Short mmCIF file of the C-alpha atoms (twelve columns), coordinates in Angstrom:
data_MODEL
# 
_entry.id   MODEL 
# 
loop_
_atom_site.group_PDB 
_atom_site.id 
_atom_site.type_symbol 
_atom_site.label_atom_id 
_atom_site.label_alt_id 
_atom_site.label_comp_id 
_atom_site.label_asym_id 
_atom_site.label_seq_id 
_atom_site.Cartn_x 
_atom_site.Cartn_y 
_atom_site.Cartn_z 
_atom_site.pdbx_PDB_model_num 
ATOM 1   C CA . UNK A 1   84.639  140.835 63.036 1 
ATOM 2   C CA . UNK A 2   86.210  137.932 61.208 1 
ATOM 3   C CA . UNK A 3   83.846  134.979 61.163 1 
ATOM 4   C CA . UNK A 4   86.624  132.441 61.482 1 
ATOM 5   C CA . UNK A 5   87.254  133.546 65.009 1 
ATOM 6   C CA . UNK A 6   84.784  131.760 67.161 1 
ATOM 7   C CA . UNK A 7   86.364  131.265 70.556 1 
ATOM 8   C CA . UNK A 8   85.717  133.354 73.618 1 
ATOM 9   C CA . UNK A 9   88.739  134.190 75.857 1 
ATOM 10  C CA . UNK A 10  87.587  131.632 78.382 1 
ATOM 11  C CA . UNK A 11  87.922  128.893 75.716 1 
ATOM 12  C CA . UNK A 12  91.611  129.576 75.073 1 
ATOM 13  C CA . UNK A 13  94.243  127.651 76.982 1 
ATOM 14  C CA . UNK A 14  96.024  129.488 79.854 1 
ATOM 15  C CA . UNK A 15  99.103  130.588 77.828 1 
ATOM 16  C CA . UNK A 16  96.908  132.007 75.049 1 
ATOM 17  C CA . UNK A 17  94.730  133.737 77.630 1 
ATOM 18  C CA . UNK A 18  97.813  135.330 79.038 1 
ATOM 19  C CA . UNK A 19  98.858  136.604 75.588 1 
ATOM 20  C CA . UNK A 20  95.317  137.937 75.004 1 
ATOM 21  C CA . UNK A 21  95.206  139.646 78.412 1 
ATOM 22  C CA . UNK A 22  98.655  141.307 77.777 1 
ATOM 23  C CA . UNK A 23  97.453  142.599 74.398 1 
ATOM 24  C CA . UNK A 24  94.138  143.937 75.867 1 
ATOM 25  C CA . UNK A 25  95.878  145.367 78.932 1 
ATOM 26  C CA . UNK A 26  98.258  147.481 76.849 1 
ATOM 27  C CA . UNK A 27  95.252  148.880 75.009 1 
ATOM 28  C CA . UNK A 28  93.250  149.358 78.268 1 
ATOM 29  C CA . UNK A 29  96.169  151.133 79.963 1 
ATOM 30  C CA . UNK A 30  96.197  153.727 77.141 1 
ATOM 31  C CA . UNK A 31  92.464  154.365 77.587 1 
ATOM 32  C CA . UNK A 32  92.858  154.432 81.377 1 
ATOM 33  C CA . UNK A 33  95.615  157.055 81.145 1 
ATOM 34  C CA . UNK A 34  93.566  159.192 78.764 1 
ATOM 35  C CA . UNK A 35  90.425  158.807 81.016 1 
ATOM 36  C CA . UNK A 36  88.577  157.361 78.026 1 
ATOM 37  C CA . UNK A 37  86.911  154.202 79.260 1 
ATOM 38  C CA . UNK A 38  83.271  155.253 78.684 1 
ATOM 39  C CA . UNK A 39  82.739  152.935 75.772 1 
ATOM 40  C CA . UNK A 40  83.144  149.889 77.911 1 
ATOM 41  C CA . UNK A 41  80.578  151.098 80.294 1 
ATOM 42  C CA . UNK A 42  77.937  150.028 77.768 1 
ATOM 43  C CA . UNK A 43  78.690  146.512 78.923 1 
ATOM 44  C CA . UNK A 44  78.112  144.873 82.338 1 
ATOM 45  C CA . UNK A 45  81.735  145.224 83.350 1 
ATOM 46  C CA . UNK A 46  81.798  147.873 86.073 1 
ATOM 47  C CA . UNK A 47  82.960  145.427 88.830 1 
ATOM 48  C CA . UNK A 48  85.923  144.274 86.804 1 
ATOM 49  C CA . UNK A 49  86.937  147.717 85.639 1 
ATOM 50  C CA . UNK A 50  86.740  149.046 89.191 1 
ATOM 51  C CA . UNK A 51  89.146  146.329 90.394 1 
ATOM 52  C CA . UNK A 52  91.537  146.943 87.466 1 
ATOM 53  C CA . UNK A 53  91.396  150.733 87.724 1 
ATOM 54  C CA . UNK A 54  91.931  150.766 91.521 1 
ATOM 55  C CA . UNK A 55  95.151  148.762 91.094 1 
ATOM 56  C CA . UNK A 56  96.330  150.837 88.105 1 
ATOM 57  C CA . UNK A 57  95.954  153.897 90.268 1 
ATOM 58  C CA . UNK A 58  98.224  152.487 92.886 1 
ATOM 59  C CA . UNK A 59  100.918 151.868 90.250 1 
ATOM 60  C CA . UNK A 60  100.820 155.260 88.621 1 
ATOM 61  C CA . UNK A 61  104.468 155.965 89.470 1 
ATOM 62  C CA . UNK A 62  105.744 152.819 87.808 1 
ATOM 63  C CA . UNK A 63  107.194 152.849 84.277 1 
ATOM 64  C CA . UNK A 64  104.768 151.896 81.509 1 
ATOM 65  C CA . UNK A 65  106.341 148.433 81.222 1 
ATOM 66  C CA . UNK A 66  106.178 147.830 85.024 1 
ATOM 67  C CA . UNK A 67  102.591 148.968 85.103 1 
ATOM 68  C CA . UNK A 68  101.637 146.641 82.287 1 
ATOM 69  C CA . UNK A 69  103.354 143.670 83.839 1 
ATOM 70  C CA . UNK A 70  101.921 144.501 87.240 1 
ATOM 71  C CA . UNK A 71  98.377  144.952 86.084 1 
ATOM 72  C CA . UNK A 72  98.418  141.749 84.040 1 
ATOM 73  C CA . UNK A 73  99.718  139.751 86.972 1 
ATOM 74  C CA . UNK A 74  97.525  141.368 89.669 1 
ATOM 75  C CA . UNK A 75  94.274  141.726 87.675 1 
ATOM 76  C CA . UNK A 76  94.455  138.706 85.409 1 
ATOM 77  C CA . UNK A 77  91.095  137.282 86.428 1 
ATOM 78  C CA . UNK A 78  89.408  140.635 86.256 1 
ATOM 79  C CA . UNK A 79  90.755  141.143 82.703 1 
ATOM 80  C CA . UNK A 80  89.533  137.675 81.633 1 
ATOM 81  C CA . UNK A 81  86.051  138.444 82.937 1 
ATOM 82  C CA . UNK A 82  86.043  141.943 81.376 1 
ATOM 83  C CA . UNK A 83  87.188  140.712 77.886 1 
ATOM 84  C CA . UNK A 84  84.688  137.870 78.068 1 
ATOM 85  C CA . UNK A 85  81.863  140.365 78.314 1 
ATOM 86  C CA . UNK A 86  83.142  142.723 75.479 1 
ATOM 87  C CA . UNK A 87  81.928  140.631 72.598 1 
ATOM 88  C CA . UNK A 88  85.399  139.943 71.216 1 
ATOM 89  C CA . UNK A 89  86.148  136.586 69.647 1 
ATOM 90  C CA . UNK A 90  89.540  134.834 69.310 1 
ATOM 91  C CA . UNK A 91  91.250  132.508 66.827 1 
ATOM 92  C CA . UNK A 92  92.684  129.237 68.053 1 
ATOM 93  C CA . UNK A 93  96.136  130.859 68.187 1 
ATOM 94  C CA . UNK A 94  94.965  133.410 70.718 1 
ATOM 95  C CA . UNK A 95  94.779  136.580 68.559 1 
ATOM 96  C CA . UNK A 96  91.656  138.610 68.619 1 
ATOM 97  C CA . UNK A 97  89.257  138.758 65.652 1 
ATOM 98  C CA . UNK A 98  89.486  142.544 65.615 1 
ATOM 99  C CA . UNK A 99  92.446  144.599 66.871 1 
ATOM 100 C CA . UNK A 100 91.347  146.431 70.035 1 
ATOM 101 C CA . UNK A 101 91.677  149.872 68.592 1 
ATOM 102 C CA . UNK A 102 89.351  148.862 65.730 1 
ATOM 103 C CA . UNK A 103 86.970  147.212 68.212 1 
ATOM 104 C CA . UNK A 104 86.947  150.557 70.116 1 
ATOM 105 C CA . UNK A 105 86.240  152.595 66.887 1 
ATOM 106 C CA . UNK A 106 83.421  150.249 65.977 1 
ATOM 107 C CA . UNK A 107 81.855  150.560 69.434 1 
ATOM 108 C CA . UNK A 108 82.243  154.287 69.425 1 
ATOM 109 C CA . UNK A 109 80.575  154.559 65.972 1 
ATOM 110 C CA . UNK A 110 77.729  152.309 67.059 1 
ATOM 111 C CA . UNK A 111 77.091  154.535 70.080 1 
ATOM 112 C CA . UNK A 112 77.321  157.680 68.014 1 
ATOM 113 C CA . UNK A 113 74.582  156.430 65.670 1 
ATOM 114 C CA . UNK A 114 72.207  155.013 68.273 1 
# 
């Protein structure tokens, strides 16, 4: 993780939070569709994931772009709470310290060696 990134998602302003949620939701949607969300279960996030996943299931017949837009709008608060607990920091411009796919790989490696 880059040490210059010190902000949590809750410390970003609303527009930067929206950008951060959109970026994360695109990553999350890929994991959801691949049934590969186990890494996140190491965090206390089950409540938020349940809410997000339930709504994603309802939208399974939408296009990818529609699903992404729908999940961000409907589950925005759940995404904020989920991201806040995943140990990801942000720069003042709203971009994450570590790209989500790299975050995932680091979490997976840490689990594999524990």
